[in-house]
Coordinates of C-alpha atoms and ligand atoms in Angstrom, one line a residue:
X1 CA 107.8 -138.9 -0.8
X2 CA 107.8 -139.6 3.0
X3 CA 111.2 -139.6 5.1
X4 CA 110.9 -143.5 5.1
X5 CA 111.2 -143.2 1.6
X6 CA 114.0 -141.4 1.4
X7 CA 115.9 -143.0 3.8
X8 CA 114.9 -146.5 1.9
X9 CA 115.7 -145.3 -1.5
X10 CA 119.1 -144.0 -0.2
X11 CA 120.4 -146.9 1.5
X12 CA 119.7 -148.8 -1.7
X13 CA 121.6 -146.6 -3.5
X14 CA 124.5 -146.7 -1.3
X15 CA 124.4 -150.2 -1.2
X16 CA 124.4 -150.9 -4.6
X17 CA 128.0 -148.2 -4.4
X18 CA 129.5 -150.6 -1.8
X19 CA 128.6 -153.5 -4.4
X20 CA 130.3 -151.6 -7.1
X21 CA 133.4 -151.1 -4.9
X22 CA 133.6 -154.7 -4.0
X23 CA 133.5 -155.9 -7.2
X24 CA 135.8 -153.5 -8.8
X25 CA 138.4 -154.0 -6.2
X26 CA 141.4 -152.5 -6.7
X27 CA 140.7 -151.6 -10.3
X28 CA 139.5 -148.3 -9.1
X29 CA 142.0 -146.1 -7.3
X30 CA 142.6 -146.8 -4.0
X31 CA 142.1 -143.1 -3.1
X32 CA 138.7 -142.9 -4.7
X33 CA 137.7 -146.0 -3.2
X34 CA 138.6 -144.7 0.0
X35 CA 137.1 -141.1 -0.6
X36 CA 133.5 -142.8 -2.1
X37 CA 133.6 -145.3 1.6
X38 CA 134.0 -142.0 3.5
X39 CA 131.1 -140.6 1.9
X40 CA 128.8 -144.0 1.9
X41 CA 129.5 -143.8 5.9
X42 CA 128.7 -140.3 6.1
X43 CA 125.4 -140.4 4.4
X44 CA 124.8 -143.7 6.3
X45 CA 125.7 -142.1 9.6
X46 CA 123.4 -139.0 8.6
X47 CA 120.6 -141.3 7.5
X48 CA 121.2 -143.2 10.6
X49 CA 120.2 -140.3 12.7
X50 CA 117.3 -140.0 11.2
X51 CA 115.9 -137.6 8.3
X52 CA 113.4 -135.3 11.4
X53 CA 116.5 -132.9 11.4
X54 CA 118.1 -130.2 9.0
X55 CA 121.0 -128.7 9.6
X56 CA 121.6 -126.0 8.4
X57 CA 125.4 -124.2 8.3
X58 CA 126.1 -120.4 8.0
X59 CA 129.5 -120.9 6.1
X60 CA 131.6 -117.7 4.8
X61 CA 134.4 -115.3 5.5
X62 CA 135.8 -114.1 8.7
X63 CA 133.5 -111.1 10.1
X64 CA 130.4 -111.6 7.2
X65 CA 128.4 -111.9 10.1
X66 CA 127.2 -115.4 10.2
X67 CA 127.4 -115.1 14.4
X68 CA 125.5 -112.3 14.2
X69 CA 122.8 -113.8 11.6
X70 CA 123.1 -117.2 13.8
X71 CA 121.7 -114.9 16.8
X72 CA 119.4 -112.9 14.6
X73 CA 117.5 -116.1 13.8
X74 CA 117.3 -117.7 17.3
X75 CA 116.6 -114.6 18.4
X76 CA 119.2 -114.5 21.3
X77 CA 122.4 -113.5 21.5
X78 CA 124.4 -117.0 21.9
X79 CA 126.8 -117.1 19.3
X80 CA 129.8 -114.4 20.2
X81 CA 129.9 -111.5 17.7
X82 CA 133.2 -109.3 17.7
X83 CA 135.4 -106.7 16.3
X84 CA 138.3 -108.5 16.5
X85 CA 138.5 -111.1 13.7
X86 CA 138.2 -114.2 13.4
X87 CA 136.2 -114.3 16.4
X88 CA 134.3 -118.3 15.8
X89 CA 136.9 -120.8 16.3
X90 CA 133.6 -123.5 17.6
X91 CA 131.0 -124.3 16.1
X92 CA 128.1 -123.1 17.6
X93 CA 124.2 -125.3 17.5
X94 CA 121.0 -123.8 18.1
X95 CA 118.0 -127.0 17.8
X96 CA 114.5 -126.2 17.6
X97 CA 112.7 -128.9 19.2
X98 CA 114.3 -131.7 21.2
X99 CA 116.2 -134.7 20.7
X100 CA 119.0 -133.1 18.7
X101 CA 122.0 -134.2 20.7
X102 CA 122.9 -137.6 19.2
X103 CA 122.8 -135.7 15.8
X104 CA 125.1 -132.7 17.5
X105 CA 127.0 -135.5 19.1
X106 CA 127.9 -136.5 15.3
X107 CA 128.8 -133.5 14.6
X108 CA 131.0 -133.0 17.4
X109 CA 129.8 -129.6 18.8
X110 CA 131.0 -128.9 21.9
X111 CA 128.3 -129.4 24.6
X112 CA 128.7 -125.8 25.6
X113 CA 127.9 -124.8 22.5
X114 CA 124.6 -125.7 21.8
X115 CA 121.2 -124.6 23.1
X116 CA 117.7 -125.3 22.7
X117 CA 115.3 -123.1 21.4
X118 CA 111.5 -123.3 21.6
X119 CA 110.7 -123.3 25.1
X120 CA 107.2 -123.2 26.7
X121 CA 108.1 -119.5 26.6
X122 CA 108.4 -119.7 22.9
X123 CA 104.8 -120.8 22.1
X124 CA 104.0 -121.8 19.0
X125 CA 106.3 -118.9 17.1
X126 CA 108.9 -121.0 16.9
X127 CA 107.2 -124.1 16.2
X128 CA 107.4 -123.6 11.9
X129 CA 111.3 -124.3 13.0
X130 CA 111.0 -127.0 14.6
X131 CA 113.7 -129.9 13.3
X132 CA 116.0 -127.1 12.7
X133 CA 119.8 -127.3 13.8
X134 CA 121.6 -123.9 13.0
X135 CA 125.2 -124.3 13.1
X136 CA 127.2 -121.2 13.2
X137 CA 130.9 -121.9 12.0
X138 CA 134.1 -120.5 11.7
X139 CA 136.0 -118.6 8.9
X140 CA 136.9 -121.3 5.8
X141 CA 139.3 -118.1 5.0
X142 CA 140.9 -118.2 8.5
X143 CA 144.4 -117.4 9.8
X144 CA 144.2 -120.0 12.1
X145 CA 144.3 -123.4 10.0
X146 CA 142.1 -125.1 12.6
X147 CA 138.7 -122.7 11.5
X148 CA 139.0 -124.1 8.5
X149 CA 139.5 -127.7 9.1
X150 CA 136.3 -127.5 11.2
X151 CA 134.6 -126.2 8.0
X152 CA 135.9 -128.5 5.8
X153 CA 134.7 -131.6 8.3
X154 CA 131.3 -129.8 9.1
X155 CA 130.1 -128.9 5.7
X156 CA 129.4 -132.4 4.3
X157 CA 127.6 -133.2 7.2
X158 CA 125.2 -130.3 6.8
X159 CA 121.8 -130.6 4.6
X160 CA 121.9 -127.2 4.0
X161 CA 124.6 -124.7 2.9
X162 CA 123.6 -121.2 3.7
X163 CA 126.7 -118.9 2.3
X164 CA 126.7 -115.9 4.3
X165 CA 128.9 -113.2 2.3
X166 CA 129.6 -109.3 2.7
X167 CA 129.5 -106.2 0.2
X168 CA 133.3 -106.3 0.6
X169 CA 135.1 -109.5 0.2
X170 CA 131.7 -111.7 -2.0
X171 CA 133.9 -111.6 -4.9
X172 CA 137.2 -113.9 -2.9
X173 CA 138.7 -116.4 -4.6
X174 CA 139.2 -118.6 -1.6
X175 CA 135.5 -118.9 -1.7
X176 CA 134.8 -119.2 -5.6
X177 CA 137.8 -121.4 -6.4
X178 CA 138.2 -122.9 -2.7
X179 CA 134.0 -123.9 -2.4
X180 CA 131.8 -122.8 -4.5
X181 CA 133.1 -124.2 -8.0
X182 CA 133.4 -127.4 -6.1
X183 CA 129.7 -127.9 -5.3
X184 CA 128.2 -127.9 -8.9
X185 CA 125.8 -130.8 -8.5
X186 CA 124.7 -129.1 -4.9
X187 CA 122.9 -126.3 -6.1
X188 CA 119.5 -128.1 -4.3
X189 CA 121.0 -127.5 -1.1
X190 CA 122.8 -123.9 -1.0
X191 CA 121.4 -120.3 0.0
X192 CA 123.1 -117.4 -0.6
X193 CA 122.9 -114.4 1.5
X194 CA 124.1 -111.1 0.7
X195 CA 124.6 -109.7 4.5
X196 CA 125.3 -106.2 5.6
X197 CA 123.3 -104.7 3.1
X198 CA 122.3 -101.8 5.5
X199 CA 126.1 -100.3 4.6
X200 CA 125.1 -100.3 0.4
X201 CA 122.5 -97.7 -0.3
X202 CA 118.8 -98.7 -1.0
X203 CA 119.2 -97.6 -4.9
X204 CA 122.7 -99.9 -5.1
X205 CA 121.5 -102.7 -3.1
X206 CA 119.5 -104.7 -6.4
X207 CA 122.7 -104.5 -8.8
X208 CA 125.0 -105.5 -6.1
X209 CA 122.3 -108.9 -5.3
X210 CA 122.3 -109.2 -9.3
X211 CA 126.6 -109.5 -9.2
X212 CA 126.7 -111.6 -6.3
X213 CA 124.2 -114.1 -8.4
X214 CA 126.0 -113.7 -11.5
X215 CA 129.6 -114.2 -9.9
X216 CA 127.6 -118.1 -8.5
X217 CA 126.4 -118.7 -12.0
X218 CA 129.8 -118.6 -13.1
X219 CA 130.7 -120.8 -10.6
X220 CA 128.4 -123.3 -12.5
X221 CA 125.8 -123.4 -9.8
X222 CA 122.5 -122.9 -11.6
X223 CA 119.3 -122.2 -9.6
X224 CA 121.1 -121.2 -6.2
X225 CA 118.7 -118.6 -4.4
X226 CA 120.5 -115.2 -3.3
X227 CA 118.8 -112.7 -1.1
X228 CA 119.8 -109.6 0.2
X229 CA 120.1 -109.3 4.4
X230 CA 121.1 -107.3 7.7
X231 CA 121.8 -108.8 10.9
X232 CA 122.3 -105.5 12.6
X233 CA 118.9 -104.0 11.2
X234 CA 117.1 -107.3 10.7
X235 CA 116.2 -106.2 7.2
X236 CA 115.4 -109.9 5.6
X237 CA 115.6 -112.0 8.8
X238 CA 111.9 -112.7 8.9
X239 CA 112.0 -114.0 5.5
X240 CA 115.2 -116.1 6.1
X241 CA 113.5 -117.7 9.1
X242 CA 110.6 -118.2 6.4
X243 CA 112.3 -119.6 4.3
X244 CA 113.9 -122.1 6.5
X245 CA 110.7 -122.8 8.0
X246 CA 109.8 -124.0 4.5
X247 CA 112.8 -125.8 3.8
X248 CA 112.5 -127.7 7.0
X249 CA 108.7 -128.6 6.1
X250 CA 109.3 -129.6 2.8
X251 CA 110.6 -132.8 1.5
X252 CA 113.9 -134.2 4.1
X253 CA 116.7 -131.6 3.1
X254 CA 119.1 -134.0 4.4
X255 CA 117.8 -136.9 2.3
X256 CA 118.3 -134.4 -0.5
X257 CA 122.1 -133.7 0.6
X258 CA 122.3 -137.2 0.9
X259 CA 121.3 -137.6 -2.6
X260 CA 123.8 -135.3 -4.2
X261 CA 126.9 -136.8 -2.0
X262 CA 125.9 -140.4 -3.4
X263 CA 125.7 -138.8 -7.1
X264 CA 128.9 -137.3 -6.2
X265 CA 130.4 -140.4 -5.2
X266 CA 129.0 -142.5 -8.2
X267 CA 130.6 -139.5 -10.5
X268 CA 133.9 -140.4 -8.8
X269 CA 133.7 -144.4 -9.6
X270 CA 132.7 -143.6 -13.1
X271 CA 135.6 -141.4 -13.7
X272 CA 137.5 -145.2 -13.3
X273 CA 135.2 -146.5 -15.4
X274 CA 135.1 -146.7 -19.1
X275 CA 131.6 -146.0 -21.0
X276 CA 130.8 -149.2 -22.2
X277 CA 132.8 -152.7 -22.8
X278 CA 134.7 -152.8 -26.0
X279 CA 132.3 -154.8 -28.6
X280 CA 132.5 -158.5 -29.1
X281 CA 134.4 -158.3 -32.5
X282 CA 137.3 -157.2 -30.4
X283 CA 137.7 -160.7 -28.7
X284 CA 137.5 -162.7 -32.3
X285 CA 140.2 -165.3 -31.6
X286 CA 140.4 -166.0 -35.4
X287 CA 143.1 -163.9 -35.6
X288 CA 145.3 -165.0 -32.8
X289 CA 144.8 -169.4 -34.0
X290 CA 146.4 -167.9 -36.8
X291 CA 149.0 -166.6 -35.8
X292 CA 150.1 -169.8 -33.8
X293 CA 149.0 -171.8 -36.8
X294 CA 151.2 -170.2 -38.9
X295 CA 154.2 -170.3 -36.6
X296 CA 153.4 -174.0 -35.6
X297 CA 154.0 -175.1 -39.3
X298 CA 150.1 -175.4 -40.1
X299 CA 150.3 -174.4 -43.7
X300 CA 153.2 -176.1 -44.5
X301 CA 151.9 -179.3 -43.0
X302 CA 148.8 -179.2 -44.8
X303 CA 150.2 -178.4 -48.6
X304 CA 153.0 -181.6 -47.3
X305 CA 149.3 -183.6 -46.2
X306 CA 147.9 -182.2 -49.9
X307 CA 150.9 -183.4 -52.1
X308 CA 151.0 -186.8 -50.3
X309 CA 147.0 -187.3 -50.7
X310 CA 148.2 -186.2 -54.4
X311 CA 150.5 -189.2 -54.8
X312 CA 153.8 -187.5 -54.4
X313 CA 156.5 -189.0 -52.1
X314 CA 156.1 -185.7 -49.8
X315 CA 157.3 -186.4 -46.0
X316 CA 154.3 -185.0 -44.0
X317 CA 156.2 -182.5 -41.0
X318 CA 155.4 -182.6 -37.4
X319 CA 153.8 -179.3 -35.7
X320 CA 156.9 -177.5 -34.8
X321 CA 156.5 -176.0 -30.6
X322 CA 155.6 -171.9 -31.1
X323 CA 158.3 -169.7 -30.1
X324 CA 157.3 -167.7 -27.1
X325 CA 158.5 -164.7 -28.4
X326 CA 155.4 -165.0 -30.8
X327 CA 153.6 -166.2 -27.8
X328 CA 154.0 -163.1 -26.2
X329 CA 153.8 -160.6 -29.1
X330 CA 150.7 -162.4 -30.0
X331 CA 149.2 -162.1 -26.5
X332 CA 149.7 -158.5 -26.3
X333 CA 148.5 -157.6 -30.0
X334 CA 145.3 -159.6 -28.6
X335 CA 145.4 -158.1 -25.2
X336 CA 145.6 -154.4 -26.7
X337 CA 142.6 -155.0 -28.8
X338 CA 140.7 -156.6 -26.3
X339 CA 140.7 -154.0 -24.1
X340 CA 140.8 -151.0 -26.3
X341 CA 140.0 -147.6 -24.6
X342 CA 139.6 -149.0 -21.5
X343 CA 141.2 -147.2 -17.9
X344 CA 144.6 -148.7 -17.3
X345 CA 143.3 -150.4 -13.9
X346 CA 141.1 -152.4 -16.3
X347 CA 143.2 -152.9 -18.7
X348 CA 145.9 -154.0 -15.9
X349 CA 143.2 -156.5 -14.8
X350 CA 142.6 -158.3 -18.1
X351 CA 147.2 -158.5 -18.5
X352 CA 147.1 -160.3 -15.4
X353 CA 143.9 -162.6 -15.3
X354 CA 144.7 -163.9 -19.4
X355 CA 146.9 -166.7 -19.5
X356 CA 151.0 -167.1 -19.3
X357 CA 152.8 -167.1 -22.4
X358 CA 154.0 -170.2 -20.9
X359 CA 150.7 -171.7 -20.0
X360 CA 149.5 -170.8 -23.8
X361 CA 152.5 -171.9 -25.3
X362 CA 151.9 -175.3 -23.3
X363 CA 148.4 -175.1 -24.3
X364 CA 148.9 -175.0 -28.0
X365 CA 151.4 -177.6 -27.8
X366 CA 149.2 -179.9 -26.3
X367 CA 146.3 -179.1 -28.5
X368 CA 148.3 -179.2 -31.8
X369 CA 149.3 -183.1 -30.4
X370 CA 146.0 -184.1 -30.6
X371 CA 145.5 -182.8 -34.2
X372 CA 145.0 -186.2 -36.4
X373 CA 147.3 -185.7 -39.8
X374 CA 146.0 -188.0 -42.2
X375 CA 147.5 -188.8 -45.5
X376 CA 145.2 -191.8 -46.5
X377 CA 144.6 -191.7 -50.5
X378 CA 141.5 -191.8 -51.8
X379 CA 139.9 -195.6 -52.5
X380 CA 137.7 -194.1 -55.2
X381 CA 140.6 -192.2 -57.1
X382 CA 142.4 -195.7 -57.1
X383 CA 139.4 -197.5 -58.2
X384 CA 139.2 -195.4 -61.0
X385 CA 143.1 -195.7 -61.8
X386 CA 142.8 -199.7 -61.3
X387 CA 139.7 -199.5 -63.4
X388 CA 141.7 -197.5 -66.5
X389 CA 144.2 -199.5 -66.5
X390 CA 142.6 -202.7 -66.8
X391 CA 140.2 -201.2 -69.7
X392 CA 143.8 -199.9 -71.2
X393 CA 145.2 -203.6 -71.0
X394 CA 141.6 -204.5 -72.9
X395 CA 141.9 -202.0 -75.1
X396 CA 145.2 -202.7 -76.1
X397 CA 144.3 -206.9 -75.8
X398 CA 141.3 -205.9 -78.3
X399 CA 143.6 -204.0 -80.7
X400 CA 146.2 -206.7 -81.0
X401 CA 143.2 -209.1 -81.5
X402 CA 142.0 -207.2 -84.7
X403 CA 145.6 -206.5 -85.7
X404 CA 145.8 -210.2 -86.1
X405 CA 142.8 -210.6 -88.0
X406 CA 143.5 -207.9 -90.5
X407 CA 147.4 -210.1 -90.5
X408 CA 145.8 -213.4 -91.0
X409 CA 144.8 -212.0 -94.2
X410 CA 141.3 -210.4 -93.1
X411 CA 140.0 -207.7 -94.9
X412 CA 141.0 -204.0 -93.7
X413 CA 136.5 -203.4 -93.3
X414 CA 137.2 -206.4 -90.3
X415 CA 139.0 -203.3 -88.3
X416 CA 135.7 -201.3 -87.8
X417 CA 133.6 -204.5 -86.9
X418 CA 133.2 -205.1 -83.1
X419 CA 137.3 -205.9 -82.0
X420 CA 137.7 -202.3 -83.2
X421 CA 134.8 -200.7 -82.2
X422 CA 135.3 -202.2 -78.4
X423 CA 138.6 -201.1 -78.6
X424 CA 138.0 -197.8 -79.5
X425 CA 135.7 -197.9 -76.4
X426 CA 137.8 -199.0 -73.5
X427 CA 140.5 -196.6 -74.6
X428 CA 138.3 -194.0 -74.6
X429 CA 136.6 -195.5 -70.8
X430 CA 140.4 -195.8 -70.1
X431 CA 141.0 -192.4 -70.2
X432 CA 137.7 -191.2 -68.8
X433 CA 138.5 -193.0 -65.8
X434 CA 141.7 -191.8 -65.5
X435 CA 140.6 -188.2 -65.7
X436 CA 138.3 -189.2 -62.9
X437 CA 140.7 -190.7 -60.9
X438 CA 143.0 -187.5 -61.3
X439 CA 140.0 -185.7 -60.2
X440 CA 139.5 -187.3 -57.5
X441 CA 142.7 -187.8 -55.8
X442 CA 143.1 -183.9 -56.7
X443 CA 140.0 -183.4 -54.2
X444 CA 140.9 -185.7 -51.3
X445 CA 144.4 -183.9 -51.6
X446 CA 142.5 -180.7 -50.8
X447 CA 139.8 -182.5 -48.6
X448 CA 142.4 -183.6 -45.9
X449 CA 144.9 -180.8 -46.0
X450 CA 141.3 -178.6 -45.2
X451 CA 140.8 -180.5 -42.9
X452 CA 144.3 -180.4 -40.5
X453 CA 144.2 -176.8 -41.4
X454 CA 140.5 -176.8 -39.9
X455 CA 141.5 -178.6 -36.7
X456 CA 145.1 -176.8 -36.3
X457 CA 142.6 -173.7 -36.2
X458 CA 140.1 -175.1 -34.3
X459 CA 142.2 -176.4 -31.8
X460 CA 144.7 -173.1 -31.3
X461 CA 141.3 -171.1 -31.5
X462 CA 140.2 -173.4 -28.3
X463 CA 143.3 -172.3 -26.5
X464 CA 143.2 -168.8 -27.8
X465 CA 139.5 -168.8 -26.4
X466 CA 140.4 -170.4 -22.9
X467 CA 143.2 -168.6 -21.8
X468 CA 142.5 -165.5 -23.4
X469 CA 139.0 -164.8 -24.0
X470 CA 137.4 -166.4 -21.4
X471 CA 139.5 -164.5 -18.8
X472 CA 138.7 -161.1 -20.7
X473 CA 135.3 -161.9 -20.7
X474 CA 135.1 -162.4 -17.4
X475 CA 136.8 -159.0 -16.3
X476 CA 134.6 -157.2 -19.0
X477 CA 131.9 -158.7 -17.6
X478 CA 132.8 -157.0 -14.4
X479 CA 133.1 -153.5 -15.4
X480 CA 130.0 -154.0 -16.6
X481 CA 128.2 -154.9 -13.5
X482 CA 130.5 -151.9 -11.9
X483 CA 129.2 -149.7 -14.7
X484 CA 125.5 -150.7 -13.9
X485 CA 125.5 -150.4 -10.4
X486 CA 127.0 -146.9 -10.5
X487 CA 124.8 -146.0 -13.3
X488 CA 121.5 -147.6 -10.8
X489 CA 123.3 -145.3 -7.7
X490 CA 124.1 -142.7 -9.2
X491 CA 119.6 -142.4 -10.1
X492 CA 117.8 -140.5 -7.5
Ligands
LIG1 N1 126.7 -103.1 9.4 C1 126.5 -104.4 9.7 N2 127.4 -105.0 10.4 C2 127.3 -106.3 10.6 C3 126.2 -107.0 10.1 N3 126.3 -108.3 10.5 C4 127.4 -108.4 11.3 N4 128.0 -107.2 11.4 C5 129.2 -106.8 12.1 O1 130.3 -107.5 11.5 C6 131.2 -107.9 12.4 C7 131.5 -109.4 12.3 O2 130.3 -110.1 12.7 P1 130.3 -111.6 13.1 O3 128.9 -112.0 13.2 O4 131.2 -111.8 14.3 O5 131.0 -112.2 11.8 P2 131.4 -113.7 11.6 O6 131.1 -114.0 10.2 O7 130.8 -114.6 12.6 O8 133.0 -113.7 11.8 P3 133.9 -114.9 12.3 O9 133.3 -115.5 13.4 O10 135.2 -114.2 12.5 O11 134.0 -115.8 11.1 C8 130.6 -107.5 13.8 O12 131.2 -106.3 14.2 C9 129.2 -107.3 13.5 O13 128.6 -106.4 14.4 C10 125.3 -106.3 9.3 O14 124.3 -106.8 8.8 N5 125.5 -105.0 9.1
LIG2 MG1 131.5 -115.8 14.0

């Protein structure tokens, strides 16, 4: 991948942080917000200054000898090397190659203390360096508090962290606990060196590398290379300057810094973030129309609708306004559910943006007003009744007919001939269309209190929906996008 590349891919990353921050607003911290911008400018600044350049920091302890390695690399003495420690309290720049200063400028060395190397002098020994800007630092363990705020500014500006430690004091906890542990994700851009190695003896010198790499793993930084060196014999030098030489060549070390600060950053916004939105079921308004059916009179109303449709002289009652106590508990029960596991920000955000229990409470009112109550009887149930009774009348009419006959002195046989047979039918149509009509009017009675029940629901379930879903949605929606665009950063 060319530097172009890099650069491109990065700034797209970064951008689609920024996006991330804008949208989640102040549902992520403030402080992380803040802490994720600094690191967007940094890499943008960095990126800005192009990807040619790789600086490289000697970081460690007071008196390691990262002056001394600083000089044993250029190959002058520049960088002060004393007895009295600390001795660094500047940062210190040597640049191969030219054109270093807006990048030194950024890093705020002094102009005294930087140099050029690779002169005509030079040749072409120290052209495998060229792009290379060496920074020796201060002490992160210093006395003076300064040293180590000048670390603590310079070392996520460098693309590579070269960790210069002694046989005495590798094993600090201000380094392990203070640095190292905190650069797990790094690993790509970290050397090790074990310096002063010409005070261990030769047969010593391999276990004591071996410690110094197992004392990093345990750090949790996997693949970081540790090599053994001397400033004050040289022993190792030429392969450190080697091995830089490489590292500068290769693929853009400060693209590659670049790219862990961005996953760092993305880590940090998805620490706020919750895994993924809670499922659909959990915004089911169902539950909540209930609840403000119920409490609205709903059931009662219908079973008052039911016994009127029925033929009882039931007074139908009027939607009685919801309490907003049971507004609000119902709000909340919904609002927990909603939002389930997710961070409190969120979960903050979705309180706010679903409606008032005022506004709801209004809201159901109104809807509920525009529920039609009807307690119209059923036309075919009263057909039927009309219908019965008039075959009951005939039935009877054709009884009292034969009656007579068998009175005026017919013969008893006369009963069964047609008076009594018809008779005998309409009673028996009379009652079947009773029975129907029974049936009938039982089924509208159920028909139309289903139905106010259906459109109380319907209609609180359109309220539930608008003031509470809806505005949920919308905020879940949100962390989605958040989620996504971290998740898209976050991808080298
Ligand atoms: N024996 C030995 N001494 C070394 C080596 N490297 C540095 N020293 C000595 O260690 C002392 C400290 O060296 P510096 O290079 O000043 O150490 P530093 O890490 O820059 O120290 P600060 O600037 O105080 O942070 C000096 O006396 C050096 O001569 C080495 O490889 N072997
Ligand atoms: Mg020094």
């Amino acid at each position: 991948m060319n530097e172009q590349d890099d650069s491109g891919r990065l700034t797209a990353r970064l951008t689609r942080l920024e996006e991330a921050l804008a949208v989640a607003g102040d549902r992520i911290d403030p402080a992380v917000s803040a802490q994720v911008r600094q690191i967007d400018d940094q890499v943008r600044d960095r990126l800005a200054l192009g990807v040619e350049h790789t600086v490289v920091a000697l970081l460690g302890g007071t008196g390691s000898g990262k002056s001394s390695l600083f000089n044993a690399v250029a190959g002058f003495d520049f960088a002060q090397v004393g007895v009295r420690r600390p001795t660094t309290s500047r940062a210190a720049a040597c640049v191969w190659g030219t054109h270093g200063d807006a990048l030194l400028d950024w890093l705020e060395v002094d102009p005294d203390r930087r140099i050029e190397r690779e002169s005509a002098l030079d040749g072409e020994t120290e052209a495998p360096l060229r792009g290379l800007v060496l920074l020796d630092l201060p002490d992160h363990d210093s006395v003076d508090d300064r040293h180590r705020e000048t670390v603590d500014r310079l070392l996520p500006m460098a693309d590579l962290l070269v960790w210069v430690l002694d046989p005495q004091k590798y094993a600090d906890d201000a380094l392990h606990s203070g640095y190292l542990r905190r650069l797990v994700g790094h690993e790509g851009a970290m050397l090790v060196l074990l310096n002063q190695v010409d005070l261990v003896p030769a047969d010593q010198q391999d276990a004591l590398v071996a410690d110094v790499a197992r004392l990093i793993e345990a750090d949790g930084l996997t693949g970081v290379p540790v090599r053994a060196v001397s400033a004050r014999t040289g022993a190792g030098v030429a392969e450190l300057r080697d091995l830089l030489a490489e590292v500068v060549g290769g693929r853009s070390l400060a693209a590659r810094r670049g790219s862990a600060e961005i996953g760092d950053a993305a880590r940090l916004v998805s620490a706020q973030l919750a895994e993924s939105e809670p499922a659909d079921a959990a915004l089911e308004v169902a539950p909540v129309a209930e609840r403000l059916a119920e409490a609205a009179g709903l059931p009662a109303i219908a079973d008052a609708v039911a016994a009127a449709v029925r033929g009882g002289a039931v007074p139908v009652p009027s939607f009685v306004r919801v309490q907003s106590g049971t507004v609000a508990s119902a709000r909340e029960d919904w609002v927990d559910r909603a939002v389930g596991t997710m961070p409190t920000r969120w979960a903050g955000a979705v309180r706010e943006r679903v409606g008032s229990v005022a506004a709801i409470r209004q809201a159901a009112d109104d809807a509920l007003a525009e529920v039609a109550v009807v307690v119209r009887r059923s036309v075919s149930a009263a057909v039927c009744v009309v219908l019965a009774a008039l075959c009951g009348v005939g039935a009877v009419a054709m009884a009292a007919i034969g009656a007579g006959q068998v009175l005026g002195g017919g013969a008893w046989t006369d009963l069964l001939l047609p008076e009594g047979a018809v008779t005998v039918a309409l009673a028996a149509l009379a009652v079947l269309l009773l029975v129907a009509g029974v049936r009938a009017r039982r089924r509208a009675a159920l028909r139309r209190a289903e139905r106010v029940r259906q459109d109380g629901r319907a209609a609180l379930g359109a309220v539930a929906r608008r003031w509470l879903a809806e505005p949920t949605s919308a905020v879940l929606a949100e962390h989605r996008r958040v989620r996504e665009l971290v998740a898209a950063a976050a991808r080298d």
